[in-house]
Amino acid sequence: MREILITSTVLIAALLVLRWVFRRTLSRRVQYALWALVLVRLLVPVSLPGADFSVLTAVGSQEETAVVSLAGQAEPMQSDGGGSTPQPSQQSPAGQGQAVPSGQGGTVAANPVEKPVLPQILKGIWAVGMLLVGGFFLLSNLGFWRRLCRERELYPVAGFSRRVYLIREGGGRSPFLFGLVRPAVYLMPTVAVSSSETLRHVLVHEDTHARHLDPLWALLRCVCLTIYWFDPLVWVAAACAKTDCELACDEGALARLGEDQRIPYGQTILSLIPVGKGPGNPFLTASTMAARKRQMEDRITRIAQGPRQVLAAAVAVVLLMAGVSACTFTGGADIGGLTALTGEELQFFNEVYFNGDEYNIRNQFLSSTYETPQDIDLYELFYCEGSDPSDEEIRTVLGTAPDNLVCPAFKITTGEMDQILTEYMGLTLEETNKTSLRFDYDAASDAYYHMHGDTNYRSYVFFPVGTRGGKEVKLYYQDDFMGDGWKCLTLQDQGGGNYHFVSNLPCAKPSISTDYPDETPDMTLPLTELQPYEAPVVSTEPHVGDYVTFLENWDFDGHYVQTYRATDGAIYAAVVAGDETRYVFQSGLSEDHSMFFFQDLFGYDGFFLRYGGELPAEYGGNRGIVTDFYYFSEDDMPALLARCYGSQEPRIADLDGDGNNELLTDCQIFFQRAGSVREARLPELLQGAWPEGMNWGSSEWNPYDKCLRIRAAEGQAGKAWTCDLYFDGDNLLLYADPV
């Protein structure tokens, strides 16, 4: 509605100005017709495609659109891995309340409050006002129609195609037209018997109203007043349009009656229209002749003076209004300023355009860094592409027998490369610099051949933040696949959900602000009193000669870490030394364990080890997922940074937008303050602080709003709640909605 209000305000203001400037020279029928533009703008809530000359573009250029603060520009550079300078976190109100034990070496204060939702309140006021105004409109017209039905009497008029009724003197102050489908003319008995000339003037006047479809326009004006009851400019426009309706009708009636009837017609209008002190009921769809004194003087003057219409004035007004309409019916164009991508846009890139359950070639455009499309690494891009070559091609091109292949062979034609490059970069293979095109080329088949046993496929990437500037989209991500810090992927919007890849460059870590809800949280739990977290101490035990087979092997920054099955059947995690001694730091791992590296968590890079296990009672007591985050200490042995419990994989994210990452599970938040790591145990904190007690249910991480969505029940067999849990740096903020 904001866009409609802005554009309709400009349109109405422009029409009012033109109406006054050309008041002496413009046809009133043309002027009246121009109000149809305002009706369309108010009642059709869509705009034409964006344009640079649009009013919305001008408004948008004055607004602060960039809500993402970037710590560095996306340009070729080496990331220092340390992140950006922390920015002040966005704080939400933290109230004071009754302290309850936290069970973590401190106390927290619960402050349940009512949440006034300003947008919802305003929306409710608008809806109530619309119902009241709309109800008054319906009651006014229904009551008027019922009174007419009781008081009217059919009055046949020879040669007049519309129905004519007589009503008692108190039924109306002047003749009028009423009815939407089959409008009828209503007369007072004095009009019917006064003179044939007066009757003719009145009937032509009301018939002209019907020909102009004025009952329909009156209905649409009332609909606009009902919807935009709060906008005074809409009321002004409705009043002016109603005045122009009568002036246009006079002009049309005189065109039918002839110039010799101008003075007699004016005398008829003067004798029949009662002069009122204020405006009539704006919600009646009847075309009554009532007018205020100044309007009456202007109307009679126009009738008496005759036409002073200037064709040039009409053309000028139509052209000017066409220009104004072009500025108010078009949407805002991209003005080049940085605008943060919405959660919906980020979800599109993360879940539709990239990733997916099957192979997605778009992910491979992130497999190398490049400043221009021509510089992309073609070996990495097409590594997973191709089809099986024939046995003859293997012998001829690869120079070996098919049975002697040590790994599968693949063939990709120049045409297939061109198709991918054209679709996603707008160029062909010949237009690139052919960077790292290390495949074997065969001119006869115009194809490239290569062999590999692995996929080297980047199966997943996550973009936590992005910006849009005109048609340019920048997506920022931490490259865990390559393990070399943050990168900025630049795309060019081609329309229709299609994009061209422009560059993929290292960049500094962005500071990603958190968009907290506008309303006041239902509960604020301060975490300032939590004591520093103490991770379990890791001890190592050398093992020699118990190795059977390895399960996972990783080289973490020069440290060779392995999970293996031992002669006793157990699964161990160990650091492997050069003499094949295995320094075991974790035993009894589950079969479904996994291992990978992490970056930038509380100032450390390292690796995590995930395995199934029984959770402690304070974390639910059921079987779940345990994830240990390790870094290497000065003695080159693993030290535990944090141990996570939950039913889902933990997440590393900047929850409060201060530039530093936190660690989140479905029942824990680890954060760093004053140089030490703190742990907030969510079930314990929330169950203890909830006034009626909370039965913890499931939870789900929302990566776009950076909150944890919790499903819980209040008390024993109480009502269900869906709660959004945010972290603002010092507090947990809970926004609860009953299911």
XYZ file of C-alpha atoms in Angstrom:
739
model
C 0.000 0.000 0.000
C 2.958 2.315 0.572
C 3.708 2.477 -3.154
C 0.033 3.159 -3.970
C -0.148 5.987 -1.429
C 3.025 7.633 -2.785
C 2.073 7.424 -6.445
C -1.597 8.328 -5.933
C -0.590 11.389 -3.896
C 1.582 12.642 -6.753
C -1.116 11.857 -9.319
C -3.896 13.613 -7.379
C -1.708 16.645 -6.658
C -0.737 16.946 -10.321
C -4.361 16.685 -11.444
C -5.479 19.328 -8.934
C -2.787 21.719 -10.171
C -3.677 21.179 -13.835
C -7.374 21.502 -12.992
C -6.743 24.977 -11.535
C -4.266 26.174 -14.198
C -6.556 25.216 -17.091
C -9.836 26.010 -15.349
C -10.837 28.575 -18.024
C -9.787 26.710 -21.161
C -10.214 22.985 -20.589
C -13.300 20.968 -21.432
C -14.962 19.754 -18.258
C -15.649 16.409 -19.866
C -11.916 15.967 -20.497
C -11.165 17.116 -16.963
C -13.729 14.705 -15.514
C -12.341 11.807 -17.560
C -8.860 12.385 -16.117
C -10.118 11.352 -12.655
C -10.366 7.806 -14.034
C -6.560 7.692 -13.792
C -6.787 8.274 -10.045
C -9.429 5.545 -9.686
C -7.241 3.049 -11.507
C -4.170 3.996 -9.446
C -6.079 3.608 -6.172
C -7.960 0.426 -7.010
C -5.387 -1.552 -9.017
C -2.576 -2.473 -6.570
C 0.047 -3.283 -9.198
C 2.587 -1.239 -11.105
C 4.140 -1.495 -14.518
C 7.801 -2.599 -14.713
C 10.304 -0.331 -13.004
C 11.584 2.768 -14.760
C 14.237 5.366 -14.017
C 11.659 8.179 -14.264
C 9.224 6.580 -11.810
C 8.192 8.450 -8.672
C 9.120 5.339 -6.690
C 12.639 5.490 -8.147
C 12.998 9.098 -6.969
C 11.708 8.178 -3.516
C 13.940 5.133 -3.342
C 17.034 7.171 -4.166
C 16.459 9.252 -1.033
C 16.116 6.291 1.296
C 18.807 4.421 3.138
C 18.801 1.105 1.371
C 22.101 -0.457 2.326
C 21.536 -2.401 5.534
C 24.516 -4.699 5.265
C 27.828 -3.290 6.419
C 30.750 -4.980 4.699
C 34.128 -5.103 6.390
C 35.999 -5.108 3.100
C 35.500 -4.757 -0.621
C 35.351 -7.817 -2.884
C 38.718 -7.540 -4.571
C 41.629 -9.928 -4.995
C 43.280 -10.217 -1.610
C 44.460 -12.699 0.966
C 42.110 -13.125 3.877
C 43.909 -12.955 7.178
C 41.442 -15.429 8.685
C 40.870 -13.206 11.635
C 37.606 -11.688 10.526
C 36.639 -8.070 10.592
C 36.721 -5.563 13.348
C 33.706 -6.220 15.582
C 30.879 -3.750 15.138
C 28.594 -2.676 17.970
C 25.876 -5.280 18.300
C 22.263 -4.348 17.795
C 20.709 -4.399 21.217
C 17.127 -5.161 22.012
C 15.454 -4.039 25.217
C 16.438 -6.081 28.227
C 14.108 -5.726 31.124
C 14.541 -6.368 34.798
C 12.754 -9.233 36.391
C 12.836 -11.861 39.073
C 16.085 -13.782 39.237
C 15.884 -17.553 38.881
C 18.710 -20.072 39.179
C 20.433 -20.842 35.899
C 22.359 -23.885 37.031
C 25.430 -22.452 35.296
C 27.166 -20.489 37.971
C 24.971 -17.415 37.795
C 21.432 -16.114 37.651
C 19.205 -14.893 34.872
C 16.238 -12.571 35.068
C 12.953 -13.459 33.436
C 10.846 -10.581 32.208
C 7.658 -11.770 30.495
C 5.899 -8.766 28.954
C 3.014 -8.078 26.684
C 4.164 -7.266 23.168
C 2.505 -4.323 21.448
C 2.800 -4.991 17.748
C 2.593 -1.556 16.158
C 2.154 -2.737 12.550
C -0.610 -5.106 13.603
C -2.293 -2.383 15.658
C -2.237 0.030 12.717
C -3.511 -2.677 10.416
C -6.331 -3.373 12.857
C -7.245 0.316 13.059
C -7.297 0.516 9.259
C -9.521 -2.563 9.022
C -11.939 -1.250 11.664
C -12.104 2.141 9.951
C -12.721 0.476 6.612
C -15.562 -1.591 8.090
C -17.149 1.490 9.665
C -16.889 3.625 6.521
C -17.992 0.774 4.298
C -20.901 0.030 6.604
C -21.993 3.674 6.556
C -21.799 3.654 2.740
C -23.990 0.544 2.483
C -26.490 1.719 5.076
C -26.782 5.163 3.477
C -27.571 3.789 0.038
C -29.789 0.941 1.245
C -31.755 3.319 3.451
C -32.066 5.836 0.626
C -33.277 3.126 -1.780
C -35.852 1.761 0.696
C -37.242 5.257 1.239
C -37.510 5.760 -2.510
C -39.327 2.456 -2.910
C -41.936 3.589 -0.366
C -42.422 7.084 -1.769
C -41.972 6.786 -5.520
C -44.687 6.674 -8.179
C -44.064 5.795 -11.821
C -44.400 8.804 -14.119
C -44.425 7.864 -17.822
C -42.767 10.380 -20.125
C -43.373 10.023 -23.838
C -40.226 9.661 -25.930
C -37.931 9.104 -22.919
C -36.368 5.641 -22.703
C -35.570 5.631 -18.994
C -37.946 5.125 -16.114
C -39.086 8.285 -14.369
C -40.547 8.378 -10.870
C -42.239 11.085 -8.866
C -41.403 11.388 -5.198
C -42.879 13.496 -2.443
C -41.347 16.870 -1.801
C -39.455 15.547 1.189
C -37.941 12.657 -0.763
C -35.174 14.728 -2.300
C -34.039 18.324 -2.630
C -33.531 18.235 -6.420
C -34.022 15.856 -9.366
C -31.495 13.020 -9.425
C -30.484 9.762 -11.084
C -30.251 6.646 -8.937
C -29.523 3.015 -9.689
C -26.532 1.076 -10.936
C -27.865 -1.510 -13.409
C -30.991 0.290 -14.628
C -30.715 3.862 -13.354
C -33.979 5.810 -13.078
C -34.756 9.527 -12.883
C -36.500 10.819 -9.772
C -38.488 14.090 -9.904
C -40.397 16.216 -7.471
C -44.024 16.824 -8.541
C -43.333 20.552 -8.958
C -40.759 19.781 -11.650
C -43.096 17.511 -13.548
C -45.870 20.124 -13.758
C -43.795 23.323 -13.970
C -43.209 23.445 -17.753
C -42.331 21.151 -20.595
C -39.052 23.050 -21.113
C -37.975 22.571 -17.499
C -38.881 18.882 -17.660
C -36.895 18.499 -20.877
C -33.824 20.194 -19.345
C -33.967 17.947 -16.288
C -34.432 14.722 -18.272
C -31.591 15.534 -20.676
C -29.360 16.405 -17.702
C -30.060 13.134 -15.890
C -29.860 11.094 -19.078
C -26.427 12.610 -19.697
C -25.411 11.409 -16.224
C -26.486 7.922 -17.240
C -24.598 8.107 -20.529
C -21.452 9.145 -18.666
C -21.892 6.069 -16.381
C -21.865 8.411 -13.395
C -23.612 5.952 -11.025
C -20.728 3.526 -11.606
C -18.094 6.246 -11.077
C -19.910 7.326 -7.890
C -19.754 3.740 -6.616
C -16.021 3.510 -7.351
C -15.415 6.831 -5.567
C -17.146 5.418 -2.516
C -14.988 2.283 -2.673
C -11.864 4.476 -2.735
C -13.111 6.444 0.277
C -13.793 3.169 2.102
C -10.306 1.776 1.493
C -8.382 5.042 1.895
C -10.573 6.600 4.580
C -7.452 7.835 6.405
C -6.045 9.806 3.435
C -7.374 13.400 3.313
C -6.141 13.863 -0.257
C -8.419 11.048 -1.424
C -11.383 12.865 0.156
C -10.363 16.067 -1.631
C -10.082 14.171 -4.915
C -13.520 12.600 -4.422
C -15.113 16.017 -3.754
C -13.455 17.587 -6.801
C -14.404 14.639 -8.996
C -18.036 14.945 -7.877
C -18.000 18.667 -8.765
C -16.425 17.939 -12.150
C -19.071 15.273 -12.700
C -21.826 17.919 -12.593
C -19.864 20.376 -14.753
C -19.193 17.671 -17.346
C -22.869 16.761 -17.284
C -23.854 20.411 -17.898
C -21.448 20.546 -20.816
C -22.788 17.328 -22.284
C -26.427 18.307 -21.780
C -25.936 21.672 -23.503
C -24.224 19.924 -26.424
C -27.448 17.949 -26.882
C -29.873 20.819 -26.218
C -28.170 23.396 -28.435
C -26.667 26.838 -27.823
C -30.064 28.543 -27.884
C -30.956 26.683 -24.686
C -27.923 27.861 -22.708
C -29.704 30.662 -20.815
C -32.985 28.738 -20.246
C -30.977 25.687 -19.100
C -29.046 27.856 -16.642
C -32.301 29.263 -15.301
C -33.633 25.715 -14.821
C -30.517 24.655 -12.928
C -30.680 27.825 -10.805
C -34.338 27.240 -9.928
C -33.931 23.568 -9.021
C -30.621 23.312 -7.159
C -30.859 24.058 -3.442
C -27.823 25.906 -2.124
C -26.405 24.200 0.948
C -23.962 25.409 3.578
C -21.892 22.222 3.538
C -21.150 19.242 1.317
C -23.791 16.594 0.886
C -23.399 12.953 1.781
C -20.300 11.811 -0.198
C -21.395 8.182 0.037
C -24.668 8.509 -1.887
C -24.367 7.209 -5.436
C -27.313 9.359 -6.541
C -26.461 12.226 -8.923
C -28.077 14.982 -6.868
C -27.845 18.610 -8.030
C -27.174 20.087 -4.581
C -24.226 22.500 -4.334
C -22.630 25.036 -2.063
C -22.913 28.736 -2.856
C -19.455 29.153 -4.414
C -19.865 25.991 -6.488
C -23.272 27.226 -7.623
C -21.860 30.577 -8.739
C -19.064 28.910 -10.678
C -21.458 26.486 -12.315
C -23.914 29.165 -13.463
C -21.051 31.330 -14.717
C -19.723 28.500 -16.859
C -23.176 27.796 -18.282
C -23.758 31.448 -19.098
C -20.356 32.223 -20.584
C -20.443 29.444 -23.142
C -17.561 27.339 -24.368
C -14.025 28.720 -24.103
C -12.313 25.451 -24.818
C -8.866 25.651 -26.364
C -7.671 22.579 -28.252
C -4.065 23.319 -27.393
C -4.965 23.327 -23.694
C -6.642 19.941 -23.990
C -3.653 18.495 -25.832
C -1.238 19.985 -23.292
C -3.191 18.573 -20.356
C -3.466 15.122 -21.917
C 0.275 15.056 -22.629
C 1.141 16.302 -19.155
C -1.135 13.727 -17.530
C 0.376 11.018 -19.732
C 3.769 12.005 -18.379
C 2.521 12.055 -14.795
C 0.856 8.664 -15.307
C 4.100 7.227 -16.647
C 5.816 8.421 -13.474
C 3.125 7.076 -11.129
C 2.036 3.814 -12.762
C 5.552 2.408 -13.087
C 7.505 0.712 -10.342
C 10.808 1.883 -8.952
C 13.906 1.006 -10.939
C 17.065 -0.347 -9.396
C 18.966 2.812 -8.571
C 22.360 1.284 -8.082
C 22.513 1.630 -4.303
C 23.345 -1.459 -2.275
C 20.306 -3.197 -0.881
C 20.537 -6.243 1.354
C 18.982 -9.381 -0.080
C 15.862 -10.465 1.751
C 15.535 -13.825 3.474
C 13.358 -14.997 0.599
C 16.023 -14.022 -1.952
C 18.773 -15.737 0.043
C 16.612 -18.834 0.316
C 16.235 -18.852 -3.472
C 19.995 -18.766 -4.010
C 20.741 -21.316 -1.276
C 17.969 -23.809 -1.973
C 16.935 -23.337 -5.605
C 19.667 -21.768 -7.707
C 22.554 -23.515 -5.939
C 22.849 -26.855 -4.108
C 20.070 -29.446 -4.358
C 19.936 -33.198 -4.011
C 21.479 -33.846 -7.417
C 24.486 -32.549 -9.316
C 24.237 -28.791 -9.947
C 26.684 -27.292 -12.460
C 26.193 -23.840 -10.903
C 28.055 -24.975 -7.794
C 31.131 -25.659 -9.941
C 31.396 -21.973 -10.817
C 32.624 -21.555 -7.219
C 35.439 -24.097 -7.664
C 38.030 -21.446 -8.549
C 38.666 -17.734 -8.149
C 38.460 -15.424 -11.155
C 38.253 -11.669 -11.735
C 36.471 -11.900 -15.090
C 34.410 -14.634 -16.768
C 37.260 -15.141 -19.267
C 39.606 -16.167 -16.412
C 37.548 -19.003 -14.913
C 39.436 -22.251 -14.325
C 37.967 -24.548 -16.995
C 39.577 -27.672 -15.566
C 37.752 -27.219 -12.264
C 34.522 -26.077 -13.941
C 34.196 -29.061 -16.276
C 35.864 -31.623 -14.013
C 32.564 -33.391 -13.309
C 31.099 -32.942 -16.802
C 31.163 -35.311 -19.751
C 29.961 -38.663 -21.029
C 31.629 -42.031 -21.549
C 33.918 -42.136 -24.599
C 33.933 -45.092 -26.953
C 36.606 -47.790 -26.746
C 38.082 -46.498 -30.002
C 38.314 -42.953 -28.593
C 40.064 -44.293 -25.476
C 42.640 -46.053 -27.634
C 43.110 -43.186 -30.078
C 42.980 -40.126 -27.816
C 44.031 -41.448 -24.411
C 46.517 -43.954 -25.850
C 45.519 -46.937 -23.739
C 43.291 -49.943 -23.906
C 39.900 -49.671 -22.217
C 40.790 -52.556 -19.905
C 43.913 -50.712 -18.752
C 42.117 -47.596 -17.463
C 43.058 -46.978 -13.847
C 40.029 -44.680 -13.415
C 36.953 -43.721 -15.482
C 37.371 -41.654 -18.653
C 35.121 -38.792 -19.750
C 34.482 -36.881 -22.947
C 33.034 -33.377 -23.300
C 32.600 -31.675 -26.658
C 33.351 -28.062 -27.455
C 29.650 -27.585 -28.177
C 28.733 -28.833 -24.697
C 31.251 -26.446 -23.145
C 29.898 -23.586 -25.250
C 26.357 -24.344 -24.131
C 27.269 -24.132 -20.433
C 29.510 -21.077 -20.822
C 26.942 -19.234 -22.921
C 24.093 -19.936 -20.513
C 25.981 -18.944 -17.380
C 28.611 -16.462 -18.598
C 27.430 -15.162 -21.933
C 30.541 -16.283 -23.848
C 31.938 -19.281 -25.721
C 35.025 -21.378 -25.112
C 36.977 -19.432 -27.744
C 36.133 -16.175 -25.971
C 37.708 -17.365 -22.708
C 41.413 -17.360 -21.849
C 41.232 -21.183 -21.690
C 42.655 -21.076 -18.182
C 43.816 -24.528 -16.961
C 42.248 -26.354 -19.894
C 44.376 -29.444 -19.187
C 42.174 -31.992 -20.950
C 43.305 -33.955 -24.019
C 41.827 -32.395 -27.176
C 40.882 -34.371 -30.271
C 40.292 -32.244 -33.366
C 38.468 -34.986 -35.244
C 35.658 -35.147 -32.676
C 36.144 -31.538 -31.482
C 36.036 -32.856 -27.931
C 38.126 -32.948 -24.764
C 38.985 -36.132 -22.831
C 40.142 -36.687 -19.278
C 40.268 -39.326 -16.564
C 39.600 -39.061 -12.845
C 38.366 -41.243 -10.038
C 36.926 -38.679 -7.651
C 34.208 -36.097 -8.297
C 35.782 -32.957 -6.841
C 32.207 -31.671 -6.745
C 31.275 -28.819 -4.417
C 27.984 -30.302 -3.249
C 26.988 -27.518 -0.845
C 27.569 -23.831 -0.335
C 25.762 -21.450 2.014
C 25.348 -17.724 1.445
C 24.424 -16.016 4.737
C 24.268 -12.538 3.212
C 24.132 -10.792 -0.122
C 23.542 -7.409 -1.696
C 21.925 -6.096 -4.840
C 22.973 -2.963 -6.683
C 21.043 -2.472 -9.897
C 21.351 -5.762 -11.777
C 24.475 -6.804 -9.901
C 24.105 -9.366 -7.120
C 26.914 -10.127 -4.680
C 26.773 -13.287 -2.556
C 29.190 -13.753 0.357
C 30.200 -17.139 1.691
C 32.860 -18.800 3.787
C 34.628 -21.279 1.526
C 34.780 -24.352 3.736
C 35.272 -26.541 0.670
C 38.593 -24.929 -0.234
C 39.281 -23.815 3.336
C 40.666 -20.456 2.281
C 38.384 -17.910 3.946
C 35.563 -15.681 2.754
C 34.720 -15.041 -0.869
C 32.405 -12.800 -2.838
C 30.544 -14.231 -5.830
C 29.264 -11.596 -8.268
C 26.296 -12.344 -10.537
C 24.602 -10.280 -13.234
C 20.806 -10.544 -13.250
C 19.560 -11.496 -16.718
C 15.886 -11.541 -15.730
C 13.514 -14.461 -15.355
C 15.571 -16.044 -12.568
C 18.652 -16.340 -14.817
C 22.111 -15.012 -13.891
C 25.559 -14.701 -15.422
C 28.625 -15.409 -13.295
C 30.945 -12.387 -13.304
C 33.648 -13.066 -10.702
C 34.499 -15.111 -7.624
C 37.069 -13.384 -5.427
C 38.492 -13.584 -1.901
C 37.167 -10.855 0.368
C 37.210 -9.785 3.968
C 34.583 -11.253 6.235
C 31.338 -9.270 6.055
C 29.656 -7.994 9.188
C 26.142 -9.362 8.846
C 23.557 -7.411 10.808
C 20.731 -9.300 12.474
C 17.220 -8.159 11.649
C 15.397 -8.482 14.952
C 11.572 -8.441 15.017
C 9.983 -5.015 15.485
C 7.875 -6.051 18.452
C 9.026 -6.302 22.057
C 10.134 -9.839 23.017
C 7.819 -11.878 25.232
C 10.759 -12.787 27.402
C 14.276 -11.423 27.825
C 16.865 -13.615 29.534
C 20.118 -11.779 30.377
C 23.260 -13.927 30.024
C 25.754 -11.499 31.528
C 26.121 -13.516 34.746
C 27.071 -16.795 33.097
C 30.432 -18.141 34.197
C 33.186 -19.020 31.665
C 32.774 -22.393 30.003
C 35.315 -25.062 30.862
C 35.716 -27.671 28.133
C 36.654 -31.209 29.146
C 40.384 -31.812 29.217
C 41.665 -33.965 26.358
C 44.198 -36.668 27.144
C 46.061 -38.672 24.524
C 47.221 -42.271 24.640
C 49.785 -43.687 22.193
C 48.676 -46.796 20.312
C 51.058 -48.987 18.345
C 50.187 -52.083 16.363
C 46.380 -52.046 16.840
C 45.524 -50.562 13.441
C 43.209 -52.635 11.213
C 41.712 -50.168 8.716
C 41.161 -46.434 8.488
C 37.692 -44.932 8.251
C 38.513 -41.235 7.724
C 41.788 -39.491 6.954
C 42.300 -35.725 7.075
C 45.268 -33.401 6.957
C 44.415 -30.439 9.177
C 47.084 -27.780 8.713
C 49.905 -30.317 8.704
C 48.363 -32.543 11.370
C 47.359 -35.985 10.105
C 44.136 -36.976 11.900
C 42.575 -40.372 11.381
C 39.651 -42.437 12.622
C 40.363 -46.151 12.444
C 39.095 -49.534 13.516
C 41.414 -51.274 15.961
C 42.117 -54.928 16.625
C 39.692 -54.857 19.568
C 36.855 -53.822 17.222
C 36.529 -50.309 18.654
C 36.742 -47.120 16.611
C 39.334 -44.560 17.677
C 40.259 -41.012 16.649
C 43.971 -40.305 16.681
C 46.754 -38.022 15.501
C 49.150 -40.116 13.402
C 52.849 -39.421 13.953
C 55.598 -39.979 11.408
C 56.570 -43.309 13.010
C 52.967 -44.582 12.620
C 52.275 -44.136 16.335
C 48.659 -43.160 16.794
C 47.973 -40.752 19.615
C 44.367 -41.569 20.448
C 42.311 -38.678 21.812
C 38.802 -40.159 21.434
C 37.588 -43.752 21.736
C 34.331 -45.630 21.361
C 33.130 -43.705 18.316
C 29.913 -44.739 16.607
C 29.850 -46.162 13.090
C 28.109 -43.046 11.777
C 30.819 -40.645 12.925
C 32.179 -37.908 10.647
C 35.026 -35.421 10.678
C 35.645 -32.097 8.941
C 37.355 -28.783 9.534
C 35.927 -25.454 10.775
C 37.141 -21.868 10.581
C 36.917 -18.720 12.651
C 35.309 -19.895 15.868
C 36.362 -17.953 18.962
C 39.647 -17.109 17.242
C 40.497 -20.685 16.243
C 40.544 -22.831 13.128
C 40.399 -26.563 13.640
C 38.313 -29.651 13.055
C 35.182 -31.181 14.512
C 34.376 -34.800 15.260
C 30.708 -35.777 15.202
C 29.347 -39.065 16.575
C 26.252 -40.555 18.145
C 25.921 -40.938 21.873
C 23.798 -40.619 24.973
C 23.164 -36.999 25.929
C 23.549 -35.866 29.563
C 20.317 -35.353 31.503
C 20.601 -31.557 31.374
C 20.563 -31.780 27.568
C 17.596 -34.115 27.260
C 18.986 -37.474 28.342
C 18.141 -39.177 25.053
C 20.401 -40.524 22.381
C 21.531 -37.753 20.088
C 24.478 -36.169 18.335
C 27.696 -35.174 20.071
C 30.032 -32.820 18.215
C 33.474 -31.997 19.555
C 35.277 -28.914 18.211
C 39.063 -29.251 18.439
C 42.011 -26.981 17.791
C 45.691 -27.871 18.017
C 47.544 -26.728 21.105
C 51.212 -25.790 21.278
C 52.232 -29.446 21.711
C 50.501 -30.236 18.367
C 47.857 -32.304 20.106
C 44.057 -31.689 19.945
C 42.500 -29.467 22.602
C 38.729 -29.318 23.022
C 37.177 -25.919 22.309
C 33.530 -26.883 22.871
C 31.393 -30.014 23.159
C 27.946 -29.748 21.613
C 24.892 -31.865 22.346
C 21.648 -32.039 20.438
C 19.469 -33.825 17.940
C 20.821 -31.835 14.982
C 24.149 -30.722 13.632
C 25.497 -27.568 15.314
C 25.803 -24.300 13.399
C 28.525 -21.674 13.339
C 26.965 -18.276 12.690
C 27.224 -14.634 13.679
C 23.972 -14.547 15.655
C 24.101 -10.950 16.867
C 25.762 -9.302 13.881
C 28.886 -8.106 15.699
C 31.325 -9.763 13.288
C 32.182 -12.671 15.601
C 30.796 -16.168 15.257
C 28.772 -18.038 17.840
C 28.154 -21.786 18.066
C 24.543 -22.951 18.159
C 22.859 -26.298 18.716
C 19.190 -27.009 19.327
C 19.840 -26.808 23.069
C 23.038 -24.725 23.474
C 24.530 -21.403 22.474
C 28.262 -20.870 22.902
C 29.442 -17.270 22.686
C 32.554 -15.333 23.603
C 32.613 -12.373 25.950
C 35.501 -10.701 27.783
C 37.983 -13.142 26.257
C 36.252 -16.311 27.460
C 33.678 -18.712 26.033
C 30.264 -18.917 27.747
C 27.629 -21.628 27.389
C 23.870 -21.007 27.582
C 21.900 -24.214 28.111
C 18.628 -23.426 26.431
C 16.171 -26.020 27.856
C 17.343 -25.334 31.386
C 17.132 -21.558 31.008
C 13.757 -21.438 29.286
C 12.037 -24.092 31.352
C 13.154 -22.370 34.517
C 12.078 -18.901 33.399
C 8.761 -19.682 31.698
C 5.985 -18.665 34.101
C 3.877 -21.811 33.690
C 6.736 -24.152 32.926
C 7.716 -25.240 29.436
C 7.830 -28.746 28.011
C 10.656 -28.566 25.499
C 9.772 -29.928 22.060
C 11.629 -29.815 18.782
C 13.669 -26.932 17.417
C 14.782 -25.838 13.971
C 17.477 -23.398 12.888
C 16.389 -20.552 10.611
C 19.594 -19.439 8.836
C 17.986 -16.411 7.173
C 16.528 -14.776 10.293
C 19.357 -16.205 12.432
C 17.041 -17.548 15.085
C 16.097 -20.892 16.579
C 12.440 -21.833 16.116
C 11.310 -23.848 19.112
C 8.105 -25.831 19.471
C 7.042 -26.222 23.065
C 4.007 -26.747 25.291
C 3.062 -24.755 28.384
C 2.637 -26.750 31.567
C 1.102 -30.202 31.629
C -0.991 -30.777 28.493
C -1.029 -26.991 28.025
C -1.370 -25.020 24.823
C 1.338 -25.335 22.225
C 3.718 -22.508 21.349
C 6.063 -21.698 18.511
C 8.888 -19.567 19.814
C 11.597 -17.711 17.890
C 14.759 -17.443 19.962
C 17.284 -14.701 19.124
C 20.632 -13.785 20.671
C 21.585 -10.096 20.828
C 25.020 -10.393 22.400
C 24.010 -10.255 26.050
C 20.491 -11.683 26.146
C 18.241 -14.389 24.815
C 15.147 -12.826 23.212
C 12.052 -15.000 22.991
C 9.142 -14.169 20.680
C 6.301 -16.599 21.288
C 3.168 -17.229 19.251
C 0.473 -19.715 20.251
C -0.136 -22.473 17.711
